[in-house]
Coordinates of C-alpha atoms in Angstrom, one line a residue:
Chain R
X1 CA -66.6 -50.1 11.3
X2 CA -66.0 -53.7 11.6
X3 CA -66.1 -54.8 14.8
X4 CA -66.0 -58.4 16.8
X5 CA -67.5 -59.3 19.9
X6 CA -67.1 -62.7 22.2
X7 CA -70.4 -63.6 24.4
X8 CA -70.4 -66.9 26.5
X9 CA -73.8 -68.1 27.2
X10 CA -75.3 -66.6 23.9
X11 CA -77.8 -68.9 23.4
X12 CA -80.7 -67.1 25.5
X13 CA -81.4 -64.8 28.3
X14 CA -79.2 -62.1 28.3
X15 CA -76.3 -63.1 26.6
X16 CA -79.0 -63.9 23.2
X17 CA -80.3 -60.0 24.0
X18 CA -77.0 -58.8 23.3
X19 CA -75.8 -61.1 20.6
X20 CA -78.8 -59.9 18.6
X21 CA -78.0 -55.8 19.4
X22 CA -75.0 -56.5 18.2
X23 CA -75.3 -58.3 15.5
X24 CA -78.5 -55.8 13.9
X25 CA -75.1 -52.8 14.5
X26 CA -73.1 -55.1 11.9
X27 CA -70.5 -56.5 14.9
X28 CA -69.1 -59.9 13.9
X29 CA -69.8 -62.3 16.5
X30 CA -68.8 -65.9 18.2
X31 CA -71.1 -67.3 20.3
X32 CA -70.5 -70.4 22.7
X33 CA -73.4 -72.4 24.8
X34 CA -73.3 -75.6 26.4
X35 CA -75.8 -77.4 23.9
X36 CA -74.8 -77.9 20.7
X37 CA -79.1 -77.1 19.2
X38 CA -79.3 -74.2 20.6
X39 CA -76.4 -72.4 20.3
X40 CA -77.0 -73.3 16.7
X41 CA -80.1 -72.0 16.4
X42 CA -79.2 -69.0 17.8
X43 CA -76.7 -68.2 15.4
X44 CA -79.1 -68.9 12.8
X45 CA -81.3 -66.1 13.5
X46 CA -78.4 -64.5 14.9
X47 CA -76.3 -64.8 10.9
X48 CA -79.9 -63.4 9.7
X49 CA -78.4 -59.4 10.1
X50 CA -75.7 -60.6 7.5
X51 CA -72.5 -60.7 9.7
X52 CA -70.8 -64.1 10.0
X53 CA -71.4 -65.7 13.2
X54 CA -69.3 -68.5 14.7
X55 CA -71.1 -71.2 17.4
X56 CA -68.9 -73.1 19.2
X57 CA -70.2 -75.6 21.7
X58 CA -68.8 -76.0 24.3
X59 CA -68.0 -75.4 28.4
X60 CA -66.1 -71.9 29.5
X61 CA -64.6 -74.3 32.1
X62 CA -62.9 -76.2 29.7
X63 CA -59.2 -75.0 29.0
X64 CA -59.3 -76.2 25.5
X65 CA -62.7 -74.7 24.4
X66 CA -61.5 -71.6 25.5
X67 CA -58.6 -72.1 23.4
X68 CA -61.3 -72.8 20.0
X69 CA -62.6 -69.3 21.1
X70 CA -59.9 -67.5 20.5
X71 CA -58.8 -68.8 17.9
X72 CA -62.0 -68.6 16.7
X73 CA -62.6 -64.4 17.0
X74 CA -58.8 -64.6 15.7
X75 CA -60.0 -65.9 12.8
X76 CA -62.5 -63.0 12.0
X77 CA -59.9 -60.2 12.4
X78 CA -59.5 -59.5 16.2
X79 CA -61.7 -58.9 19.2
X80 CA -63.1 -55.7 20.4
X81 CA -65.5 -57.2 22.9
X82 CA -65.5 -60.5 25.7
X83 CA -68.9 -60.4 27.2
X84 CA -68.1 -63.2 30.2
X85 CA -72.1 -63.7 31.1
X86 CA -72.2 -67.7 31.0
X87 CA -72.9 -68.4 34.8
X88 CA -73.8 -71.2 36.7
X89 CA -75.4 -70.5 40.1
X90 CA -74.1 -73.3 42.1
X91 CA -76.3 -75.6 44.3
X92 CA -80.2 -75.2 43.7
X93 CA -82.2 -74.8 45.3
X94 CA -80.0 -72.3 47.1
X95 CA -78.5 -73.9 50.0
X96 CA -77.7 -71.2 52.9
X97 CA -73.8 -71.1 53.6
X98 CA -73.2 -72.5 56.3
X99 CA -74.7 -76.0 54.3
X100 CA -73.4 -75.3 51.0
X101 CA -71.4 -78.7 49.7
X102 CA -68.3 -77.2 49.2
X103 CA -67.5 -79.2 46.0
X104 CA -70.7 -77.6 44.8
X105 CA -69.2 -74.4 45.6
X106 CA -65.9 -74.5 44.1
X107 CA -67.5 -76.1 41.1
X108 CA -68.9 -72.2 40.8
X109 CA -65.6 -70.7 41.2
X110 CA -64.2 -72.6 38.4
X111 CA -67.2 -71.7 36.2
X112 CA -68.0 -68.4 37.3
X113 CA -65.3 -67.0 38.2
X114 CA -61.1 -69.1 36.8
X115 CA -63.7 -68.9 33.4
X116 CA -63.8 -65.6 32.9
X117 CA -60.4 -64.9 34.1
X118 CA -59.0 -67.4 31.8
X119 CA -61.0 -66.3 28.7
X120 CA -59.5 -63.0 29.1
X121 CA -55.8 -64.1 29.0
X122 CA -56.6 -66.3 26.1
X123 CA -57.8 -63.4 24.2
X124 CA -55.7 -60.0 25.8
X125 CA -53.4 -60.2 22.8
X126 CA -56.3 -59.3 20.9
X127 CA -58.0 -56.9 23.0
X128 CA -54.8 -55.3 23.3
X129 CA -54.5 -54.7 19.7
X130 CA -58.1 -52.9 19.2
X131 CA -58.3 -51.6 22.8
X132 CA -61.3 -53.5 23.3
X133 CA -63.5 -54.1 26.3
X134 CA -64.5 -56.9 28.5
X135 CA -67.9 -56.9 30.9
X136 CA -67.7 -59.3 33.3
X137 CA -71.5 -60.0 33.9
X138 CA -72.1 -59.5 37.6
X139 CA -74.9 -59.1 40.1
X140 CA -76.5 -57.4 43.1
X141 CA -76.2 -60.9 45.2
X142 CA -72.3 -60.0 45.0
X143 CA -73.2 -57.3 47.5
X144 CA -76.4 -58.2 49.6
X145 CA -75.7 -60.7 51.2
X146 CA -79.1 -62.1 50.9
X147 CA -79.2 -65.6 53.2
X148 CA -79.2 -67.9 50.3
X149 CA -77.6 -66.2 47.7
X150 CA -74.2 -66.8 49.4
X151 CA -72.5 -69.2 47.0
X152 CA -73.5 -67.3 44.1
X153 CA -72.9 -63.8 45.2
X154 CA -69.4 -65.5 46.4
X155 CA -68.1 -66.0 42.9
X156 CA -70.2 -62.4 41.6
X157 CA -67.9 -61.0 44.3
X158 CA -64.7 -62.4 43.2
X159 CA -65.7 -61.7 39.6
X160 CA -66.1 -58.2 40.8
X161 CA -62.7 -57.8 42.4
X162 CA -61.4 -59.7 39.5
X163 CA -62.9 -56.9 37.1
X164 CA -61.4 -53.8 39.3
X165 CA -58.2 -55.1 39.3
X166 CA -58.0 -56.0 35.6
X167 CA -59.0 -52.9 35.1
X168 CA -56.3 -50.9 36.8
X169 CA -53.3 -53.6 35.6
X170 CA -54.3 -53.7 32.0
X171 CA -54.6 -49.9 31.9
X172 CA -51.4 -49.6 30.5
X173 CA -52.4 -51.8 27.1
X174 CA -56.0 -49.6 26.7
X175 CA -57.8 -52.3 27.8
X176 CA -60.9 -51.9 29.6
X177 CA -62.7 -54.0 31.8
X178 CA -66.1 -53.1 33.5
X179 CA -68.6 -55.0 35.9
X180 CA -72.0 -55.1 35.2
X181 CA -74.8 -56.0 37.1
X182 CA -78.1 -56.7 34.5
X183 CA -80.6 -56.2 37.3
X184 CA -83.8 -58.6 37.7
X185 CA -84.0 -60.1 34.5
X186 CA -86.9 -62.4 33.5
X187 CA -84.8 -65.3 31.8
X188 CA -84.7 -68.9 32.4
X189 CA -81.7 -68.7 35.1
X190 CA -83.6 -65.9 37.1
X191 CA -86.2 -69.1 37.4
X192 CA -83.8 -71.9 38.3
X193 CA -83.0 -69.1 41.4
X194 CA -86.8 -68.9 41.8
X195 CA -88.3 -72.6 41.1
X196 CA -92.1 -72.2 41.1
X197 CA -92.6 -68.5 41.4
X198 CA -93.7 -66.1 39.1
X199 CA -91.1 -63.7 37.4
X200 CA -93.3 -62.4 34.7
X201 CA -93.3 -59.2 37.1
X202 CA -89.2 -59.1 35.8
X203 CA -88.5 -57.0 32.8
X204 CA -87.0 -58.8 29.7
X205 CA -82.9 -58.7 28.6
X206 CA -84.3 -55.7 25.7
X207 CA -85.0 -53.3 29.0
X208 CA -81.0 -53.2 29.5
X209 CA -80.6 -52.2 25.4
X210 CA -79.9 -48.4 25.8
X211 CA -77.4 -49.5 28.7
X212 CA -75.5 -51.4 26.3
X213 CA -75.5 -48.7 23.3
X214 CA -74.4 -46.3 25.9
X215 CA -71.6 -48.6 27.3
X216 CA -69.9 -49.8 23.8
X217 CA -69.9 -46.3 22.3
X218 CA -67.7 -45.1 25.6
X219 CA -64.4 -44.6 25.2
X220 CA -62.5 -46.9 27.5
X221 CA -60.6 -45.6 30.0
X222 CA -63.4 -43.1 30.4
X223 CA -65.3 -46.4 32.1
X224 CA -62.8 -49.1 33.1
X225 CA -62.8 -50.1 36.4
X226 CA -66.3 -49.3 37.1
X227 CA -69.0 -51.3 37.8
X228 CA -72.8 -50.6 36.6
X229 CA -76.1 -51.5 37.6
X230 CA -77.7 -51.6 33.4
X231 CA -81.2 -50.4 34.9
X232 CA -79.9 -47.8 37.3
X233 CA -81.5 -44.3 36.9
X234 CA -77.5 -43.1 35.9
X235 CA -74.3 -44.5 34.5
X236 CA -71.4 -42.4 34.8
X237 CA -68.1 -41.7 33.6
X238 CA -64.8 -41.8 35.0
X239 CA -63.3 -39.3 33.0
X240 CA -63.5 -35.8 35.7
X241 CA -65.8 -33.1 34.5
X242 CA -64.7 -30.9 32.3
X243 CA -64.2 -27.4 34.4
X244 CA -66.9 -24.9 33.1
X245 CA -65.7 -21.8 33.6
X246 CA -68.6 -19.5 35.7
X247 CA -71.7 -18.7 33.5
X248 CA -71.2 -16.7 30.4
X249 CA -73.0 -14.8 28.9
Chain T
X1 CA -98.3 -41.6 41.8
X2 CA -101.1 -41.8 39.6
X3 CA -100.9 -40.9 35.4
X4 CA -104.4 -39.6 36.2
X5 CA -103.4 -36.8 38.5
X6 CA -100.8 -35.3 35.8
X7 CA -103.9 -34.6 33.8
X8 CA -105.9 -30.6 33.3
X9 CA -107.6 -29.4 30.6
X10 CA -105.4 -26.7 28.4
X11 CA -107.3 -25.2 25.9
X12 CA -105.8 -26.0 22.3
X13 CA -105.3 -21.6 21.8
X14 CA -103.2 -21.8 24.4
X15 CA -99.9 -22.2 22.7
X16 CA -97.3 -20.2 21.6
X17 CA -97.3 -20.7 17.9
X18 CA -94.2 -19.0 17.4
X19 CA -91.8 -17.0 19.5
X20 CA -92.7 -13.8 21.3
X21 CA -90.4 -11.4 19.0
X22 CA -93.6 -12.2 17.0
X23 CA -95.9 -11.2 19.3
X24 CA -94.2 -8.1 19.6
X25 CA -92.2 -8.8 23.2
X26 CA -88.6 -8.9 24.0
X27 CA -87.5 -12.7 25.0
X28 CA -87.8 -11.4 28.5
X29 CA -91.2 -9.7 28.6
X30 CA -93.1 -13.5 28.3
X31 CA -95.4 -13.5 31.1
X32 CA -94.1 -15.3 34.3
X33 CA -96.5 -16.5 37.1
X34 CA -95.1 -17.0 40.2
X35 CA -96.6 -19.5 42.4
X36 CA -95.1 -19.8 46.1
X37 CA -96.8 -21.1 49.3
X38 CA -98.2 -17.3 49.1
X39 CA -100.6 -17.8 46.0
X40 CA -99.9 -17.0 43.0
X41 CA -98.9 -13.6 41.4
X42 CA -98.0 -12.6 37.8
X43 CA -95.4 -10.5 36.1
X44 CA -93.1 -10.4 33.3
X45 CA -89.7 -12.3 33.2
X46 CA -87.8 -9.2 33.9
X47 CA -89.3 -9.0 37.2
X48 CA -87.3 -12.1 37.2
X49 CA -85.2 -11.0 40.4
X50 CA -87.9 -9.3 42.5
X51 CA -89.0 -12.6 43.5
X52 CA -85.5 -13.8 44.5
X53 CA -83.6 -13.2 47.5
X54 CA -79.6 -12.0 47.3
X55 CA -77.4 -14.7 48.1
X56 CA -79.7 -17.2 45.4
X57 CA -78.2 -19.1 43.2
X58 CA -79.6 -19.8 39.9
X59 CA -78.6 -22.7 37.9
X60 CA -78.8 -23.1 34.2
X61 CA -78.2 -25.5 31.3
X62 CA -75.3 -24.9 29.0
X63 CA -76.8 -26.7 26.3
X64 CA -77.2 -25.3 22.4
X65 CA -79.4 -26.8 20.3
X66 CA -78.4 -28.2 17.0
X67 CA -80.7 -28.5 14.3
X68 CA -81.8 -32.5 14.2
X69 CA -84.5 -32.8 12.3
X70 CA -83.8 -34.6 8.9
X71 CA -85.3 -35.8 6.4
X72 CA -85.0 -39.3 5.8
X73 CA -86.3 -42.4 3.6
X74 CA -87.2 -45.8 3.7
X75 CA -87.5 -48.2 1.1
X76 CA -91.0 -48.7 1.3
X77 CA -92.5 -45.8 3.8
X78 CA -91.2 -43.2 1.6
X79 CA -89.9 -40.2 2.7
X80 CA -90.6 -39.6 6.9
X81 CA -88.9 -37.7 8.9
X82 CA -85.9 -38.5 11.0
X83 CA -85.6 -36.5 14.7
X84 CA -82.1 -37.3 16.0
X85 CA -82.5 -37.5 20.1
X86 CA -79.5 -38.6 21.3
X87 CA -75.9 -39.4 20.0
X88 CA -74.6 -42.6 21.9
X89 CA -71.2 -41.9 20.8
X90 CA -69.5 -43.4 17.3
X91 CA -72.4 -43.6 14.6
X92 CA -75.1 -44.9 17.6
X93 CA -78.1 -42.8 17.9
X94 CA -81.5 -42.6 18.9
X95 CA -84.0 -41.6 16.3
X96 CA -87.8 -40.3 16.6
X97 CA -89.0 -41.9 13.5
X98 CA -92.3 -39.7 12.4
X99 CA -94.1 -39.3 9.0
X100 CA -94.0 -34.9 9.6
X101 CA -93.6 -33.1 12.1
X102 CA -97.1 -33.5 12.9
X103 CA -97.8 -37.1 13.1
X104 CA -96.1 -38.9 14.9
X105 CA -95.2 -42.8 15.1
X106 CA -94.7 -46.1 16.1
X107 CA -94.3 -46.1 12.1
X108 CA -94.4 -50.2 10.1
X109 CA -90.8 -50.4 10.6
X110 CA -88.4 -53.5 11.8
X111 CA -84.9 -54.4 12.9
X112 CA -82.1 -54.4 9.9
X113 CA -84.3 -52.0 8.0
X114 CA -82.1 -50.0 6.0
X115 CA -83.1 -46.2 5.3
X116 CA -81.3 -43.1 4.2
X117 CA -80.9 -40.4 7.3
X118 CA -80.6 -37.0 5.0
X119 CA -79.0 -39.4 2.6
X120 CA -76.4 -40.7 5.0
X121 CA -77.1 -45.0 4.8
X122 CA -78.2 -45.9 7.6
X123 CA -79.8 -49.3 10.0
X124 CA -82.9 -49.7 12.6
X125 CA -81.2 -51.4 15.0
X126 CA -83.5 -52.1 17.6
X127 CA -86.7 -49.9 19.5
X128 CA -86.0 -48.1 23.2
X129 CA -87.4 -50.9 25.1
X130 CA -91.0 -49.3 26.0
X131 CA -91.1 -46.5 24.2
X132 CA -91.7 -47.9 20.0
X133 CA -91.1 -44.4 18.6
X134 CA -87.6 -44.1 19.5
X135 CA -84.8 -46.8 17.2
X136 CA -81.7 -47.2 18.0
X137 CA -79.8 -46.4 14.3
X138 CA -76.3 -46.9 13.7
X139 CA -74.9 -45.1 10.9
X140 CA -71.2 -45.1 9.2
X141 CA -70.8 -41.2 9.7
X142 CA -71.4 -39.1 12.4
X143 CA -74.8 -36.8 11.7
X144 CA -73.4 -33.6 13.0
X145 CA -72.5 -32.8 9.1
X146 CA -76.0 -33.7 7.9
X147 CA -77.3 -31.8 10.5
X148 CA -75.8 -28.5 9.2
X149 CA -76.3 -29.4 6.1
X150 CA -80.0 -30.6 5.6
X151 CA -80.9 -30.2 9.4
X152 CA -83.6 -27.9 10.7
X153 CA -84.7 -27.5 14.3
X154 CA -87.2 -29.9 15.3
X155 CA -90.9 -28.9 15.1
X156 CA -94.4 -29.7 16.1
X157 CA -97.7 -29.1 14.7
X158 CA -98.2 -25.8 16.9
X159 CA -95.4 -24.2 15.5
X160 CA -96.9 -21.9 12.6
X161 CA -95.1 -20.5 9.5
X162 CA -92.6 -19.2 8.6
X163 CA -90.4 -21.6 11.2
X164 CA -87.8 -20.0 13.2
X165 CA -84.6 -20.1 12.5
X166 CA -81.9 -22.1 15.1
X167 CA -80.7 -18.6 16.5
X168 CA -84.1 -18.2 17.7
X169 CA -84.1 -21.7 19.5
X170 CA -80.4 -21.0 21.4
X171 CA -80.4 -19.7 25.0
X172 CA -78.6 -16.7 26.7
X173 CA -76.5 -19.3 28.3
X174 CA -75.8 -22.3 25.3
X175 CA -72.3 -23.5 25.0
X176 CA -72.1 -27.2 24.5
X177 CA -74.6 -28.3 21.1
X178 CA -76.3 -30.9 21.8
X179 CA -79.7 -31.1 22.6
X180 CA -81.9 -32.1 20.0
X181 CA -84.8 -29.5 21.7
X182 CA -84.0 -26.3 23.0
X183 CA -83.7 -26.7 27.1
X184 CA -86.4 -24.1 26.6
X185 CA -86.9 -22.5 30.4
X186 CA -83.3 -20.1 29.6
X187 CA -84.8 -18.8 27.2
X188 CA -86.2 -15.6 28.4
X189 CA -83.0 -14.6 30.0
X190 CA -81.6 -11.6 28.5
X191 CA -78.4 -9.6 29.3
X192 CA -80.2 -7.1 31.5
X193 CA -82.5 -9.3 33.6
X194 CA -78.6 -11.2 34.0
X195 CA -77.3 -8.0 35.1
X196 CA -79.9 -6.9 37.6
X197 CA -79.6 -10.5 38.7
X198 CA -76.0 -9.6 39.7
X199 CA -76.7 -6.7 41.1
X200 CA -79.1 -8.3 43.5
X201 CA -76.3 -10.7 44.7
X202 CA -77.8 -13.7 42.7
X203 CA -75.3 -15.9 41.6
X204 CA -75.3 -18.4 38.1
X205 CA -74.0 -21.9 38.2
X206 CA -73.9 -23.8 34.8
X207 CA -74.7 -27.8 33.8
X208 CA -75.1 -29.5 31.1
X209 CA -77.4 -31.8 30.0
X210 CA -78.6 -32.4 26.1
X211 CA -82.1 -33.0 26.2
X212 CA -83.9 -35.5 23.5
X213 CA -86.9 -35.5 21.8
X214 CA -90.0 -34.5 23.8
X215 CA -91.6 -38.0 23.8
X216 CA -92.4 -37.3 27.5
X217 CA -96.5 -38.5 27.7
X218 CA -96.9 -40.6 31.0
X219 CA -98.5 -43.6 29.8
X220 CA -97.9 -46.3 32.7
X221 CA -100.8 -46.1 35.2
X222 CA -98.3 -45.7 37.9
X223 CA -96.0 -42.3 37.2
X224 CA -93.0 -44.6 38.6
X225 CA -93.2 -47.2 36.3
X226 CA -93.0 -45.2 33.1
X227 CA -90.0 -45.4 31.2
X228 CA -87.5 -43.0 30.6
X229 CA -84.8 -42.7 28.0
X230 CA -81.4 -41.3 28.9
X231 CA -79.7 -38.3 28.2
X232 CA -76.1 -37.1 28.5
X233 CA -75.0 -35.0 31.3
X234 CA -72.6 -33.2 33.0
X235 CA -72.1 -31.3 36.4
X236 CA -68.6 -29.7 36.6
X237 CA -66.6 -29.1 39.8
X238 CA -67.2 -25.9 39.9
X239 CA -71.1 -26.2 39.7
X240 CA -70.8 -29.1 42.4
X241 CA -69.4 -27.2 44.6
X242 CA -71.5 -23.5 44.6
X243 CA -75.2 -25.8 45.0
X244 CA -73.5 -27.6 47.9
X245 CA -72.3 -24.6 49.6
X246 CA -75.9 -23.0 48.8
X247 CA -77.6 -26.2 50.4
X248 CA -75.3 -26.1 53.3
X249 CA -75.6 -22.2 54.1
X250 CA -79.3 -22.5 53.5
X251 CA -79.4 -20.1 50.4
X252 CA -81.8 -20.7 48.2
X253 CA -81.4 -22.9 45.4
X254 CA -83.3 -22.5 42.1
X255 CA -83.1 -25.0 38.8
X256 CA -83.6 -22.8 35.3
X257 CA -85.7 -26.0 33.6
X258 CA -86.1 -29.8 34.5
X259 CA -83.1 -30.2 32.9
X260 CA -81.2 -28.8 35.6
X261 CA -83.0 -30.8 38.4
X262 CA -82.7 -34.2 36.4
X263 CA -78.9 -33.0 36.1
X264 CA -78.3 -32.4 40.0
X265 CA -80.6 -34.7 41.5
X266 CA -78.6 -37.4 39.3
X267 CA -75.3 -36.2 41.1
X268 CA -76.9 -35.9 44.6
X269 CA -74.8 -38.3 47.0
X270 CA -75.9 -38.2 50.4
X271 CA -75.4 -34.5 51.5
X272 CA -73.6 -32.8 48.2
X273 CA -73.5 -32.3 45.0
X274 CA -70.8 -34.2 43.3
X275 CA -69.2 -33.6 39.9
X276 CA -70.2 -36.1 38.0
X277 CA -70.7 -37.1 33.8
X278 CA -72.6 -39.8 31.7
X279 CA -76.0 -40.6 30.7
X280 CA -79.2 -40.1 33.4
X281 CA -82.9 -41.1 32.8
X282 CA -83.8 -40.5 36.5
X283 CA -87.6 -39.9 36.9
X284 CA -88.2 -37.2 39.8
X285 CA -91.7 -37.7 41.0
X286 CA -92.9 -37.1 44.4
X287 CA -92.3 -40.4 46.4
X288 CA -88.9 -39.0 45.8
X289 CA -87.7 -35.9 47.4
X290 CA -85.9 -33.1 45.7
X291 CA -82.6 -32.4 47.6
X292 CA -80.6 -30.1 45.3
X293 CA -82.8 -27.1 44.8
X294 CA -85.8 -24.9 46.9
X295 CA -87.2 -23.9 43.4
X296 CA -87.8 -24.4 40.0
X297 CA -88.4 -21.7 36.5
X298 CA -89.5 -24.0 34.2
X299 CA -92.1 -23.0 31.2
X300 CA -95.7 -24.5 31.1
X301 CA -96.2 -29.0 30.8
X302 CA -98.7 -30.5 28.6
X303 CA -101.2 -32.6 30.3
X304 CA -99.4 -35.8 31.2
X305 CA -96.1 -34.5 30.4
X306 CA -93.5 -36.6 32.6
X307 CA -91.9 -32.9 34.0
X308 CA -95.0 -32.3 35.8
X309 CA -94.2 -35.3 38.0
X310 CA -91.0 -33.1 39.3
X311 CA -93.3 -30.2 39.8
X312 CA -95.0 -32.0 42.2
X313 CA -91.6 -33.3 43.9
X314 CA -91.0 -29.6 44.3
X315 CA -94.0 -27.9 45.6
X316 CA -97.4 -29.4 47.6
X317 CA -99.3 -31.0 44.8
X318 CA -102.5 -28.5 45.5
X319 CA -100.5 -25.6 44.8
X320 CA -99.1 -27.2 41.4
X321 CA -102.4 -27.9 40.3
X322 CA -103.5 -24.1 41.5
X323 CA -100.6 -22.4 39.9
X324 CA -102.0 -24.5 36.4
X325 CA -105.4 -24.2 36.8
X326 CA -104.1 -20.2 37.1
X327 CA -102.6 -20.3 34.2
X328 CA -105.4 -21.4 32.2
X329 CA -107.7 -18.8 33.3
X330 CA -105.5 -16.2 33.1
X331 CA -104.0 -17.2 29.1
X332 CA -100.7 -18.1 29.3
X333 CA -99.1 -19.8 26.5
X334 CA -97.4 -23.3 26.5
X335 CA -95.0 -24.3 24.6
X336 CA -91.0 -23.4 24.2
X337 CA -91.5 -20.1 22.8
X338 CA -94.3 -19.9 25.5
X339 CA -94.8 -18.5 29.0
X340 CA -92.7 -18.6 32.4
X341 CA -93.0 -20.3 35.8
X342 CA -91.4 -19.8 39.2
X343 CA -92.3 -22.7 41.2
X344 CA -90.7 -22.5 44.9
X345 CA -91.5 -24.6 48.1
X346 CA -91.4 -21.8 50.0
X347 CA -92.0 -18.4 50.5
X348 CA -90.8 -16.4 47.6

């Protein structure tokens, strides 16, 4: 069954790992990242699975680029999955909120909140046609109140609320929306948050594959509106557990 | 908890190579080792009611077993066995590839390999992280028809021919097909045992947890670091309420099978069990207290099995180890057609 996914931040890290997993299952892909050489290289390796991969270099914060991404999905025949993964950490080293440069905070909002929201709008008609799923990548920084993580955390908390609200608003159009906190991963972005530190104890993004395998097969109505942790012990669905009669023997 | 704490010596002879019916016993006539703080007692499974107080709630797994072992063919490796562990939905499965029932992998296969599973075209998508014997596989069509047509119950090298039919792998409680391997703690229950339990005022409630393949040996040095794969589960409202009420009223709750503890602990929320459904890969170990049950009826587990960590979470380590020493000394039988163990933290 032919399915299409659009992945932002697809050149490396979590986005690249998910792209690989989807390509290996026969998904058609549109991937994007800011670095042209990197996104092209990613596309080349992904194409070895035999499916079409459209690579577009650009910034998700750019409206024209978002329109190009939507067009690319349309050209592939539709969209089943949008993975809003591209994010900026904001100002680094991570300043406390009391000192956070406000223009950097605005920029972080543009990339981490407005861009995903705007991209959802661009591709919504395609998602509605297929009963598709939006996955917005979150972080425990959205909840923890950790000193230094307030800037990035603010943007992820906003994205979390957007995910929940959209899930409720789009229920009638059969488009599912979920937030996913992938957990700590050994990626370049994570290293940027901990400059000079040894992050080799964090798992590689492949640790999240069972979660994606599970999420992508769930009926949208069963997961929409939920916030998941990909490395958690348990992934639950919305559907009320079917009522079993008393144990019949 | 250290991996070494899960190790012990189990003589090869103490393996049930077939159902007790072949040894002239009914299902409920297998042996029952009863371990409580008072010590260890030896009984037959049909004696179970006398060890449980009136008002006890038994929670069972209503999952039924699938004939999940399928013949497979790989272009380079030739004929293989594909044991279908877990259905993720649609055409997505987690599968263990083996050379045969007696020869496990991992095999020299790669993501992108195309193979046939019972004649169905399949592609290898990715290995399960941390568990290289297990592969995510994509097929065009559901494998259930293939199982009906060509599947047999998953079996391993200790099982002797003639191999038992699928019906031998269904417990009395089995309702929803989905398990790769029998949730075997429930197998010794018969109608007469259930009637005797009910006559004694012991209640029954059900959860569903579909087992995957039993690749559960702990390899990590620290048990808590062991990767487990996720299994589908459901705790229905009726059962959530029954367990919560029993906890509140201080009536004993006994899980029939480690699968039941996994499901109930996954659904535990502060002071109660919630109705819940999804996938769980919860590892129950002594570092996280078991809140939902007071005891466990289960089979005997292999050295280094992750299930042993769960036993150590239910009862003190010395008691569990002493129980296993006793089981070995008295010649109890291991595996899905073997003997049974009632383990309770408090006195019976």
